[in-house]
Tab-separated table of N, CA and C in Angstrom:
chain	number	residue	atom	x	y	z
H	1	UNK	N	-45.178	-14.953	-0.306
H	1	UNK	CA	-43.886	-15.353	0.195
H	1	UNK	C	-43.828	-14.983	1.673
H	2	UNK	N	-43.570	-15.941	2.410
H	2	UNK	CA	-43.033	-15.573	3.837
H	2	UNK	C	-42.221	-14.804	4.464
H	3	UNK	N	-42.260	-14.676	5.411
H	3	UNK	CA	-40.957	-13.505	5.920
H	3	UNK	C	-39.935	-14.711	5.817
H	4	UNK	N	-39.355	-15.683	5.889
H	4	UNK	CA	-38.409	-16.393	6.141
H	4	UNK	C	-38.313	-17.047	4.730
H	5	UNK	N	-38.612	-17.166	3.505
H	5	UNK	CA	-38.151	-17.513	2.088
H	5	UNK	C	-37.483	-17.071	1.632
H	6	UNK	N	-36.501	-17.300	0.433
H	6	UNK	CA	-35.217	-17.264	0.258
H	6	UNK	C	-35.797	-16.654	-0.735
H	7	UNK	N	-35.652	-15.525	-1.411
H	7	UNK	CA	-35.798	-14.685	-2.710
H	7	UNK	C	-34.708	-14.977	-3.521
H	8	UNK	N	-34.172	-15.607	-3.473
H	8	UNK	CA	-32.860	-15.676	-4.716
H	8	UNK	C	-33.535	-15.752	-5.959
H	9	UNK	N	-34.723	-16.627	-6.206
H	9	UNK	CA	-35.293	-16.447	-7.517
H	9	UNK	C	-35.858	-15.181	-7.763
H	10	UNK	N	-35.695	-14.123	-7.185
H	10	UNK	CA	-36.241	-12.849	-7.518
H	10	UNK	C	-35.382	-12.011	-7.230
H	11	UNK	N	-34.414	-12.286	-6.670
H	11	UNK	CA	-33.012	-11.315	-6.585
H	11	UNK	C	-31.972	-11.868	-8.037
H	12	UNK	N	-31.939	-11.244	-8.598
H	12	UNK	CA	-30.403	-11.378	-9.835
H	12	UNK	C	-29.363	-11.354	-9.571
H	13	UNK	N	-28.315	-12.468	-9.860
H	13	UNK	CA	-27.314	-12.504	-10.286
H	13	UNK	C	-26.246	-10.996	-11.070
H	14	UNK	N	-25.714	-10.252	-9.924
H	14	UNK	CA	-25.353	-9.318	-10.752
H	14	UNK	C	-23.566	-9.559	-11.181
H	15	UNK	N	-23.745	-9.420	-12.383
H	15	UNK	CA	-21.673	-9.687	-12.798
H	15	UNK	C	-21.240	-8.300	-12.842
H	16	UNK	N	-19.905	-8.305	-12.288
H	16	UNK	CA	-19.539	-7.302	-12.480
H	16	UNK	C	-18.315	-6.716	-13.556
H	17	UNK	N	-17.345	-5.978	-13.643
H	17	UNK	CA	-16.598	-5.545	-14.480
H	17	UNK	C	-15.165	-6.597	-14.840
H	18	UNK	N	-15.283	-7.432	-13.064
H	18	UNK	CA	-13.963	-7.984	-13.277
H	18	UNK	C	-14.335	-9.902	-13.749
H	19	UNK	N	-13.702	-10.552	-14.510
H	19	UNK	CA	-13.640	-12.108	-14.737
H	19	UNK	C	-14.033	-12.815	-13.212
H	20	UNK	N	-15.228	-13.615	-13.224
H	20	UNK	CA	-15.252	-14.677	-12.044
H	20	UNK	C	-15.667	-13.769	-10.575
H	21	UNK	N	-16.080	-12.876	-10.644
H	21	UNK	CA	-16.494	-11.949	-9.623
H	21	UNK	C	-17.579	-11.430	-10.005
H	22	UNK	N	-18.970	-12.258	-8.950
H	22	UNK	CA	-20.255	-12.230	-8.958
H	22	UNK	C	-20.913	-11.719	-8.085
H	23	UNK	N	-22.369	-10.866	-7.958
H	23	UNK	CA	-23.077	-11.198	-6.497
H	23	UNK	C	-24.128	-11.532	-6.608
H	24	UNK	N	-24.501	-12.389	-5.772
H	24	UNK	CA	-25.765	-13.446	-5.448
H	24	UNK	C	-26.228	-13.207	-4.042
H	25	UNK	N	-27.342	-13.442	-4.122
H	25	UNK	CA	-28.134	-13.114	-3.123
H	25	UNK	C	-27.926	-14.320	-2.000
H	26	UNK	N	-27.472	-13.201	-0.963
H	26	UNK	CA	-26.694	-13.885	0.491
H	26	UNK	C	-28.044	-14.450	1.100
H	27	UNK	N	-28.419	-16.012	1.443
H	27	UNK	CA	-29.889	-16.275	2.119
H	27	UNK	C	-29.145	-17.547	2.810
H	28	UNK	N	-30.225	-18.273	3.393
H	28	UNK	CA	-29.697	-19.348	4.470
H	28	UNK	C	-29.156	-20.653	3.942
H	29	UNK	N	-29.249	-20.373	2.579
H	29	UNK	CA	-28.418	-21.699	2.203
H	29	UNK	C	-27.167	-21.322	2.095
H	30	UNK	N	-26.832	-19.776	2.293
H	30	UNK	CA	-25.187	-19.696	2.371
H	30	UNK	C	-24.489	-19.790	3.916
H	31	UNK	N	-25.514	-20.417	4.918
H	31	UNK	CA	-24.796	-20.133	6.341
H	31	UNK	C	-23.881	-20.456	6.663
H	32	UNK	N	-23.204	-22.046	6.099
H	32	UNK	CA	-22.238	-22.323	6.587
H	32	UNK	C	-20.881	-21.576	6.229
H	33	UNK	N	-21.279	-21.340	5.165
H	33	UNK	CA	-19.979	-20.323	4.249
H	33	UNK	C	-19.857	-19.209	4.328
H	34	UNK	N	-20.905	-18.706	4.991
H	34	UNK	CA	-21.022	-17.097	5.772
H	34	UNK	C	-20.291	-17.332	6.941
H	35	UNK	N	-20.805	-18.044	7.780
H	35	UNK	CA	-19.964	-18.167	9.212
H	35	UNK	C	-18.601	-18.324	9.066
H	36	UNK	N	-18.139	-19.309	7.944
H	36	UNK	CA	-16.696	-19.550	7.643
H	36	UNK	C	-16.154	-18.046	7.503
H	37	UNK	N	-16.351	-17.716	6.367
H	37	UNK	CA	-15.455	-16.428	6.117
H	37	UNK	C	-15.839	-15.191	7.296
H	38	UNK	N	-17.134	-15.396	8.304
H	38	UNK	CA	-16.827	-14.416	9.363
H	38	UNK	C	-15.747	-14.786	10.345
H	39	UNK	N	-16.009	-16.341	10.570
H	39	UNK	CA	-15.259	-16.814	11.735
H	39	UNK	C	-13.797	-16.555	11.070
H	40	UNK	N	-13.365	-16.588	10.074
H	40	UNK	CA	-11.647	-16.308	9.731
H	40	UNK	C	-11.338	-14.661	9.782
H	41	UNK	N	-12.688	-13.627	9.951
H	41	UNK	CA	-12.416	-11.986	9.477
H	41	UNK	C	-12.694	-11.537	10.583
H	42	UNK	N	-12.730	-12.417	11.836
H	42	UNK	CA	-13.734	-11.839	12.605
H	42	UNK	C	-12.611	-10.167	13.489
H	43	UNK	N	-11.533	-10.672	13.539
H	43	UNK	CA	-10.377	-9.305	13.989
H	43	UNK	C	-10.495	-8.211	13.034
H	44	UNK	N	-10.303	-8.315	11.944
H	44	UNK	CA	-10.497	-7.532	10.606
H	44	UNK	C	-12.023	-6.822	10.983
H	45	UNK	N	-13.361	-7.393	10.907
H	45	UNK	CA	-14.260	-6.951	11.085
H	45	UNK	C	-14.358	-5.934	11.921
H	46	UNK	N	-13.843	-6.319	13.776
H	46	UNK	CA	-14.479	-5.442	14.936
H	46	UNK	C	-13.011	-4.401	14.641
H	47	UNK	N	-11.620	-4.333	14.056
H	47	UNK	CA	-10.680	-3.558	14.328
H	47	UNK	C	-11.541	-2.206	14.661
H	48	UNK	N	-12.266	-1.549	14.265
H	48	UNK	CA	-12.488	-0.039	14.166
H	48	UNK	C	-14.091	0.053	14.456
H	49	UNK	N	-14.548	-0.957	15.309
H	49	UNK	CA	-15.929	-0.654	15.931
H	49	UNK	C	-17.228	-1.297	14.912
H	50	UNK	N	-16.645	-1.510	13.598
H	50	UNK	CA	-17.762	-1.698	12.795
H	50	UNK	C	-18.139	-3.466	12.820
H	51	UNK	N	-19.460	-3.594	12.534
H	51	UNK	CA	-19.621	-4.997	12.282
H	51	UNK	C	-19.546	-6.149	13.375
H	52	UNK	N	-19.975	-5.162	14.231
H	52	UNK	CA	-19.693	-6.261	16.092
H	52	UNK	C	-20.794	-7.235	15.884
H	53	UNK	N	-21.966	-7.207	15.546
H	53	UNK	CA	-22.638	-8.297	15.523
H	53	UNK	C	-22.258	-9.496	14.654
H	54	UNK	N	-21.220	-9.492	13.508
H	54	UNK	CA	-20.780	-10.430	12.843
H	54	UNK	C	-19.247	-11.054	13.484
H	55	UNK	N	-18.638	-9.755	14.012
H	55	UNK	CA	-17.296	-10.421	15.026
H	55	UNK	C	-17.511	-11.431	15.935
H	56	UNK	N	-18.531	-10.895	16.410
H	56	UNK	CA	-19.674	-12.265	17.472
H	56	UNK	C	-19.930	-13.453	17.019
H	57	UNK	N	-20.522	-13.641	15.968
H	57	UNK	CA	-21.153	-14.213	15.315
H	57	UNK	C	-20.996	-15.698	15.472
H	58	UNK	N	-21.970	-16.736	15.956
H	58	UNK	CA	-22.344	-17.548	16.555
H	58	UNK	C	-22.847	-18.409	14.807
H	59	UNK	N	-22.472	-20.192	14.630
H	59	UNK	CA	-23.444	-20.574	13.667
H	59	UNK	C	-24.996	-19.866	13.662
H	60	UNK	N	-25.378	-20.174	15.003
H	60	UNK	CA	-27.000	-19.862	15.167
H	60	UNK	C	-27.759	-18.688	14.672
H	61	UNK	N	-26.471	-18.004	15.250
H	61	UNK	CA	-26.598	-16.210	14.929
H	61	UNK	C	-26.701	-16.285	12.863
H	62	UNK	N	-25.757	-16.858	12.495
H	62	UNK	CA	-26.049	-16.752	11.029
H	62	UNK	C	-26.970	-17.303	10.164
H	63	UNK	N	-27.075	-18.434	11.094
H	63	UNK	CA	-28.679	-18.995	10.387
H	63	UNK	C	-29.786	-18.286	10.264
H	64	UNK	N	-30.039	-17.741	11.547
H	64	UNK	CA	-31.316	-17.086	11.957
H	64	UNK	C	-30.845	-15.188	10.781
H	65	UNK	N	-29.925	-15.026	11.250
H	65	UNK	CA	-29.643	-13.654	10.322
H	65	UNK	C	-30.101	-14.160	8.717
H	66	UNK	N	-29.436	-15.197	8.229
H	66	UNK	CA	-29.870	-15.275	6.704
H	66	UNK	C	-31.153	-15.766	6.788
H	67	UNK	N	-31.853	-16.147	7.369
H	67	UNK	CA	-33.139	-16.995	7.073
H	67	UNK	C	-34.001	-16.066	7.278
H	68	UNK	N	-33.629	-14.590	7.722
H	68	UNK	CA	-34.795	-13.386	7.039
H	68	UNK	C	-34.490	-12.532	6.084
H	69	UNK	N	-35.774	-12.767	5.605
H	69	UNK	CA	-35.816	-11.542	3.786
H	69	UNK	C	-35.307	-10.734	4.262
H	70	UNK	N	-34.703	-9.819	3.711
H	70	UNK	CA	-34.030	-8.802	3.981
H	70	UNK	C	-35.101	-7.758	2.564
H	71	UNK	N	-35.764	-7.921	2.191
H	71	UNK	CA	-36.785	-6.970	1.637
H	71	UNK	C	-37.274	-6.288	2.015
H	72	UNK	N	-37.637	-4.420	1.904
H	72	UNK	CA	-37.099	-4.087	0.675
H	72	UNK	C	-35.360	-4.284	0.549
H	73	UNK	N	-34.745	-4.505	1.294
H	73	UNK	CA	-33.235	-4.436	1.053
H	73	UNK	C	-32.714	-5.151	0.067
H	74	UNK	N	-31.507	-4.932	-0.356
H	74	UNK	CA	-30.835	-6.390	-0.970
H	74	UNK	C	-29.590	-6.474	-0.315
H	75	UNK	N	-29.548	-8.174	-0.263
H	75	UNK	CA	-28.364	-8.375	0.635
H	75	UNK	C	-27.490	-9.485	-0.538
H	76	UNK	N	-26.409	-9.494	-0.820
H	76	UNK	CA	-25.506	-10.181	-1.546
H	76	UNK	C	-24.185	-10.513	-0.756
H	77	UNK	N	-24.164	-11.524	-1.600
H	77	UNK	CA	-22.617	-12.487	-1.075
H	77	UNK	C	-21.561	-11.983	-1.768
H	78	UNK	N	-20.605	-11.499	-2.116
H	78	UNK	CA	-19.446	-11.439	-3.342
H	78	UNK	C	-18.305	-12.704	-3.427
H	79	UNK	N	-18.604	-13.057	-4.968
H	79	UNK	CA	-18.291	-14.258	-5.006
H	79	UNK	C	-17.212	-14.257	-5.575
H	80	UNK	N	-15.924	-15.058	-5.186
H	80	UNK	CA	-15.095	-15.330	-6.405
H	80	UNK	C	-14.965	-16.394	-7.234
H	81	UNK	N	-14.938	-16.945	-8.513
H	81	UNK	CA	-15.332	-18.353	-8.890
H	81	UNK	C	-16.233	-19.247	-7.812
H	82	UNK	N	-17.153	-18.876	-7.704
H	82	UNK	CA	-18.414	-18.931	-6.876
H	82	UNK	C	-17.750	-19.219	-5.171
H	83	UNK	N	-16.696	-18.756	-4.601
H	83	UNK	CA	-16.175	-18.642	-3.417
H	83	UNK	C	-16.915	-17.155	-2.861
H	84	UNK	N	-17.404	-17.589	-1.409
H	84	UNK	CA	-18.121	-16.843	-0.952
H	84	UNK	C	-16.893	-15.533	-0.331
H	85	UNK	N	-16.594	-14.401	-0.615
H	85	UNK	CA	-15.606	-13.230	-0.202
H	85	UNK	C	-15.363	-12.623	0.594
H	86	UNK	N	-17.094	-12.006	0.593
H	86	UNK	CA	-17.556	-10.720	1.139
H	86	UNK	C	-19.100	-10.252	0.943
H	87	UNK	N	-19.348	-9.279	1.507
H	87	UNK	CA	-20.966	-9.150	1.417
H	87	UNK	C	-21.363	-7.482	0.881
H	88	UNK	N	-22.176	-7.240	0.093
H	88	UNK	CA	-22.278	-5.976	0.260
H	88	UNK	C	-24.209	-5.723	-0.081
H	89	UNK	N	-24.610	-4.978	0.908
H	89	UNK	CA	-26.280	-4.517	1.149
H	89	UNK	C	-26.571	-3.145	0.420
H	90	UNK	N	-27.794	-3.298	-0.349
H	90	UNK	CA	-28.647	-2.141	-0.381
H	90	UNK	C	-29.419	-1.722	0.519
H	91	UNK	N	-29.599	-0.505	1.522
H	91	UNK	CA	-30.908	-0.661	2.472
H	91	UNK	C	-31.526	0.579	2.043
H	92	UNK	N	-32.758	0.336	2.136
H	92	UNK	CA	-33.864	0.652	1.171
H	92	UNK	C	-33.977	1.848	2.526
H	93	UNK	N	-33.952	2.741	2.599
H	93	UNK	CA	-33.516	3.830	3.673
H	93	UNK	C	-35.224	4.899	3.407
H	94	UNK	N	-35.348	5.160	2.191
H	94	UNK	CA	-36.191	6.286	1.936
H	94	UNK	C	-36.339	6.124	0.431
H	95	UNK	N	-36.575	5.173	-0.376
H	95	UNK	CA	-36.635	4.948	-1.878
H	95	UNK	C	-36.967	6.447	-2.359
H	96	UNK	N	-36.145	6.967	-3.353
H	96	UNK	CA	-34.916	6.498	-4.079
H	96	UNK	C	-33.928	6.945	-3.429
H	97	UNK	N	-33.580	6.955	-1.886
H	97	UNK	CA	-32.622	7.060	-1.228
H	97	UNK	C	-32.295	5.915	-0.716
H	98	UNK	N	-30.817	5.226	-0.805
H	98	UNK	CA	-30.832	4.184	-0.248
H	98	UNK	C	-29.206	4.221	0.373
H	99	UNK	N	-29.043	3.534	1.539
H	99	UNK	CA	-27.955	3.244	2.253
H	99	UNK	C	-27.160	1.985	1.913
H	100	UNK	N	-26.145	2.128	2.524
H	100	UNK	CA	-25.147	0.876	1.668
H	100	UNK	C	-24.246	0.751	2.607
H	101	UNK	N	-23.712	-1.254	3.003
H	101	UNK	CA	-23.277	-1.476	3.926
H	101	UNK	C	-22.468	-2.696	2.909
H	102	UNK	N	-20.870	-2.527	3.464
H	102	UNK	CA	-19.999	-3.554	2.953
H	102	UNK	C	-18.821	-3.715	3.376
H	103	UNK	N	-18.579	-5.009	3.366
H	103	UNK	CA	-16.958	-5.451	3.170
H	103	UNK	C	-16.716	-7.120	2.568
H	104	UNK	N	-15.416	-7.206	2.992
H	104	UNK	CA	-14.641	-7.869	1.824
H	104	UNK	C	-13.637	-8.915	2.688
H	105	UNK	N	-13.234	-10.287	2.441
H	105	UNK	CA	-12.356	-11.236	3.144
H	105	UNK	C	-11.007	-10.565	3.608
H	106	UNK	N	-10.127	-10.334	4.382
H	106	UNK	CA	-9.172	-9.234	4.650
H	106	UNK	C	-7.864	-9.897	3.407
H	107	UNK	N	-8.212	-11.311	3.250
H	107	UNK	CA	-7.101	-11.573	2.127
H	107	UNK	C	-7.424	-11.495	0.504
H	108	UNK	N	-9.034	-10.522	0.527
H	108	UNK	CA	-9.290	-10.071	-1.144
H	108	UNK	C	-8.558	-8.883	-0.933
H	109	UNK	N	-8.263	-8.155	0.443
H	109	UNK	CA	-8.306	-6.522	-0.014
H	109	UNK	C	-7.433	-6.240	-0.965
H	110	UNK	N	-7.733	-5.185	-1.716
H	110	UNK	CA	-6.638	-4.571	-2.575
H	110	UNK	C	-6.427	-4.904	-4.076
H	111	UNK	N	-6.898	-5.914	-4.323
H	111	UNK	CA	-7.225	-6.154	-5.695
H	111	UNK	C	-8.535	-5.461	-6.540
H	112	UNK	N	-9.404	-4.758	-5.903
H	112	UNK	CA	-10.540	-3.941	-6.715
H	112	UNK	C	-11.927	-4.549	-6.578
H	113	UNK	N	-11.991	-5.725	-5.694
H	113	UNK	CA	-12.894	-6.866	-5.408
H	113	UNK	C	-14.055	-5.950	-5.105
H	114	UNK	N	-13.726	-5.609	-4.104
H	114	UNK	CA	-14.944	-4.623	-3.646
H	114	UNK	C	-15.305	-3.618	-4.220
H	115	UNK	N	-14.368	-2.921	-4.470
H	115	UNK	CA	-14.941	-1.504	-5.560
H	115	UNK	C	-16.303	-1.868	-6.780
H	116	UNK	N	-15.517	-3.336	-7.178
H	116	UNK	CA	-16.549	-3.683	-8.363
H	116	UNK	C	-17.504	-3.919	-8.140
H	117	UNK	N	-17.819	-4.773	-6.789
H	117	UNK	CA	-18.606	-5.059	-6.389
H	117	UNK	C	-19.706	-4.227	-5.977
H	118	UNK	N	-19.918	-3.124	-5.143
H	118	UNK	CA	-20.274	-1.867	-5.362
H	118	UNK	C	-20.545	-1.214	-6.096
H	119	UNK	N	-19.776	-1.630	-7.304
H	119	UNK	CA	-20.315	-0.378	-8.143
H	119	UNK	C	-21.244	-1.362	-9.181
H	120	UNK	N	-21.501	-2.399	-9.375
H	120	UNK	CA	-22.421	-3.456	-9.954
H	120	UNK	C	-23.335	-3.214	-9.166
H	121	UNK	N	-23.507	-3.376	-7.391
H	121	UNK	CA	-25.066	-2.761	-7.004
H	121	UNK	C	-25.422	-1.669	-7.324
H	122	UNK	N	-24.503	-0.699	-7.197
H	122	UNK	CA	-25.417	1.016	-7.388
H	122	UNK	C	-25.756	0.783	-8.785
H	123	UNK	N	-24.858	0.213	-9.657
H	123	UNK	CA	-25.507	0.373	-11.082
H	123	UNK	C	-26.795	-0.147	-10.987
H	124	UNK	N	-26.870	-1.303	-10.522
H	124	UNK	CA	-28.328	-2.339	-10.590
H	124	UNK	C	-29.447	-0.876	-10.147
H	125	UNK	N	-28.996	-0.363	-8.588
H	125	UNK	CA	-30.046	0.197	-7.819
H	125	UNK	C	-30.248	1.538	-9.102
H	126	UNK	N	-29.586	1.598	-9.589
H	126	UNK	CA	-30.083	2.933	-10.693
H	126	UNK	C	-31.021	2.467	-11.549
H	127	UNK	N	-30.734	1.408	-12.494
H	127	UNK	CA	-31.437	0.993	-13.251
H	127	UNK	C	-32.443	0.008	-13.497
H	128	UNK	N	-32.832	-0.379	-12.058
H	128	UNK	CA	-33.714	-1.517	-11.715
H	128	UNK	C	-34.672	-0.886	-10.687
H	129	UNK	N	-33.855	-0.096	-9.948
H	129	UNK	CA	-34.983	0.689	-8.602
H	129	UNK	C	-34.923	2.215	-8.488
H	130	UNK	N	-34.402	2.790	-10.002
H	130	UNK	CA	-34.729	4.106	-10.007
H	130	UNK	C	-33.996	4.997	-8.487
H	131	UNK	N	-32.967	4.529	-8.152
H	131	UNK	CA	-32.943	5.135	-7.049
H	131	UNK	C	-31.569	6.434	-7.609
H	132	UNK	N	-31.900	6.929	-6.712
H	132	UNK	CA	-31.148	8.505	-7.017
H	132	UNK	C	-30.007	8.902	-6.237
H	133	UNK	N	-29.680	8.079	-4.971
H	133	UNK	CA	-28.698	8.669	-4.023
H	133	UNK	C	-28.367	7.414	-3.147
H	134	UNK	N	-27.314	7.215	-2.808
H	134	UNK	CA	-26.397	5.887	-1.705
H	134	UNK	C	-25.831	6.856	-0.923
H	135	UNK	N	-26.002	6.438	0.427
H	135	UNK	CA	-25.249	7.221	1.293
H	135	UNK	C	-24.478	6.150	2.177
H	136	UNK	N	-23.373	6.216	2.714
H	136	UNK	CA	-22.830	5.121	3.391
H	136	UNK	C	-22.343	6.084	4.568
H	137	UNK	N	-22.213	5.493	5.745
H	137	UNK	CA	-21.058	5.584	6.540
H	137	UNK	C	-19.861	4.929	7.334
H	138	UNK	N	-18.841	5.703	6.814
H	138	UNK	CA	-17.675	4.855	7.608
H	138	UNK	C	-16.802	6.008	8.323
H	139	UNK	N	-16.671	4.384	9.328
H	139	UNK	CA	-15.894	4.974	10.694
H	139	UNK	C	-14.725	5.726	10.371
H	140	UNK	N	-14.635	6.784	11.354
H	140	UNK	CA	-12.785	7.012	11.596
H	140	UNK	C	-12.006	6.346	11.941
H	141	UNK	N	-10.913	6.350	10.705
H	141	UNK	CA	-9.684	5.535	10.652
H	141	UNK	C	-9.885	4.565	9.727
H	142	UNK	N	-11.205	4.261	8.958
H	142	UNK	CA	-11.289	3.350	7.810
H	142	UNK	C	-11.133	3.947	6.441
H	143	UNK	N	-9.802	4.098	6.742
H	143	UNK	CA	-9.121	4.383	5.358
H	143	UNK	C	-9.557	3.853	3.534
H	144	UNK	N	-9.284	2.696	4.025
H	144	UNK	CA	-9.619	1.851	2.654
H	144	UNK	C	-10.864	1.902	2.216
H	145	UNK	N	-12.032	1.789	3.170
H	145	UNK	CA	-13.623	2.174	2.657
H	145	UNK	C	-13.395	3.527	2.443
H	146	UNK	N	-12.909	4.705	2.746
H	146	UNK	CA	-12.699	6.081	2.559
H	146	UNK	C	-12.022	6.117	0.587
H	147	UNK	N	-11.399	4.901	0.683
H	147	UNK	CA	-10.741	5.299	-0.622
H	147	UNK	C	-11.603	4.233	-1.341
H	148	UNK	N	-12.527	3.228	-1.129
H	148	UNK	CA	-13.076	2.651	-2.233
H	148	UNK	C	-14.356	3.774	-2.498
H	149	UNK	N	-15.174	4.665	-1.711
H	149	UNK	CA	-15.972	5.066	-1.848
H	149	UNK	C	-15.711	6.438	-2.836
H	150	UNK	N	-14.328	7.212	-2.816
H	150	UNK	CA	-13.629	8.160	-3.624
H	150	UNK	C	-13.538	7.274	-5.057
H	151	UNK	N	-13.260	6.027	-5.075
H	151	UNK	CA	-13.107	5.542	-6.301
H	151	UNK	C	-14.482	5.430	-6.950
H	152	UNK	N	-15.615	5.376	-5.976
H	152	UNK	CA	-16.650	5.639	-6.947
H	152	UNK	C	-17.222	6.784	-7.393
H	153	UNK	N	-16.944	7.673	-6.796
H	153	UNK	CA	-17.332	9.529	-6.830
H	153	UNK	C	-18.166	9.616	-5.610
H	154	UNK	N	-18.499	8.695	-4.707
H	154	UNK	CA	-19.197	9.080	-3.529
H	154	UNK	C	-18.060	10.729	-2.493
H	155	UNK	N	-19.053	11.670	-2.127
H	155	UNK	CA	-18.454	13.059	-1.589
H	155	UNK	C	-18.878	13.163	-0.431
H	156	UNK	N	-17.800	13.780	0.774
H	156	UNK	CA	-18.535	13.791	2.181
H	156	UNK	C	-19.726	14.287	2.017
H	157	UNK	N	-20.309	13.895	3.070
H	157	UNK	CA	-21.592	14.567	3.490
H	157	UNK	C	-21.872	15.312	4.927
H	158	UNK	N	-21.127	14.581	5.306
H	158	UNK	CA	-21.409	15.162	6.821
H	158	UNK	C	-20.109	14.135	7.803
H	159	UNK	N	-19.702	15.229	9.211
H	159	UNK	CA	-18.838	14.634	9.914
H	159	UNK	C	-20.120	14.244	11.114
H	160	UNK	N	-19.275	13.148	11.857
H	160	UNK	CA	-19.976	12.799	13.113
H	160	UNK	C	-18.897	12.219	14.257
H	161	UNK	N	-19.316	12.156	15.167
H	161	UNK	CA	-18.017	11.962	16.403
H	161	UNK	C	-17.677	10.801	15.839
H	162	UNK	N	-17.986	9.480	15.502
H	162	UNK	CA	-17.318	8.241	15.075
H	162	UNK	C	-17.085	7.824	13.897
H	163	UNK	N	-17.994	8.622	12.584
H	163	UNK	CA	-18.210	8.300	11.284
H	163	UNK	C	-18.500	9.567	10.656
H	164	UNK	N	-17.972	9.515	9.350
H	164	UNK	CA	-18.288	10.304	8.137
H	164	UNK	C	-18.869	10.055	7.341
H	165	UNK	N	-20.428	10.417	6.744
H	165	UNK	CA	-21.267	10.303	5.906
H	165	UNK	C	-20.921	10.635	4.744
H	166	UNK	N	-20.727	9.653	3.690
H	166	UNK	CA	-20.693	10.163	2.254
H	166	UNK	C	-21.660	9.797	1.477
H	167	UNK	N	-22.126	10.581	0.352
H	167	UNK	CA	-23.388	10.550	-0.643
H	167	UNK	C	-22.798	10.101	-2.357
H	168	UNK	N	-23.445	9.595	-3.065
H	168	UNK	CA	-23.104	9.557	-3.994
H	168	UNK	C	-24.513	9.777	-4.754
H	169	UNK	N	-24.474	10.838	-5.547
H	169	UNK	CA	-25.682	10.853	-6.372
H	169	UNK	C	-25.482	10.240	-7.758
H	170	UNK	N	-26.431	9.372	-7.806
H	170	UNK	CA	-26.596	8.373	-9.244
H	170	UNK	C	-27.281	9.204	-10.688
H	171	UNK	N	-26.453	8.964	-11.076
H	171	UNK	CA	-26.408	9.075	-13.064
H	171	UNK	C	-27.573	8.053	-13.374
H	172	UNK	N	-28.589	8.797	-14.147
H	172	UNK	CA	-29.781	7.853	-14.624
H	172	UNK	C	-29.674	7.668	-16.398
């Protein structure tokens, strides 16, 4: 397989807890519908520093972003009745340590969209890649990632001048 092939046939379909809320593996046949829901989030995105390369975000820029594997990583779309949402990444950091990067359309927030979503990858990354620990970081003043990551049992880890590291160690 090339660096530029679409792994969806080797990435799974993961469902999660809630009806009609899926994730599928985000690749270049989702560009136009990636750019859509950046180009409508793009204020939401940069509010608090995070995600400037997608606030930017150019068609070109998203083509060329999905049209590389993102392996070892996994990168997913979150779907609602197959409507593209939000995105959330595994990054393969130090196997079985892995990092985790996400968000969500600013008009899903608050319904649990994301929480589930999240917690369908770490489950996967436990029981498919043996992995033992997710660490994320989010900025100061991102409240709501502060409280989806408490909803999963993720615990600080560490302060930093712009962001707070939290860990979540995985149940095997």
């Amino acid at each position: 397989m090339t660096k530029s092939a679409t792994p969806r046939d080797r990435v799974p379909d993961l469902p999660t807890e809630l009806p009609d809320l899926v994730l599928r593996a985000l690749t270049a046949e989702d560009a136009d519908a990636y750019y859509a829901l950046l180009d409508r989030n793009r204020q939401h995105l940069s509010r608090l520093g995070d995600y400037q390369d997608e606030s930017r975000a150019t068609p070109a820029w998203v083509r060329a972003h999905l049209a590389d594997n993102p392996a070892p990583d996994l990168r997913y779309g979150i779907r609602l009745c197959d409507e593209l949402i939000g995105r959330v990444d595994l990054i393969a950091v130090d196997p079985p340590n892995y990092g985790t990067g996400y968000w969500i359309d600013e008009a899903h927030q608050g319904a649990g969209r994301a929480t589930a979503a999240c917690a369908a990858l770490y489950a996967h990354a436990a029981r498919e890649l043996a992995a033992t620990d997710i660490y994320a970081g989010v900025t100061h003043g991102n409240d709501r990632s502060v409280a989806l990551l408490g909803r999963l049992g993720f615990e600080r880890a560490a302060e930093f001048a712009d962001y707070t590291r939290f860990h979540l160690a995985l149940q095997r």
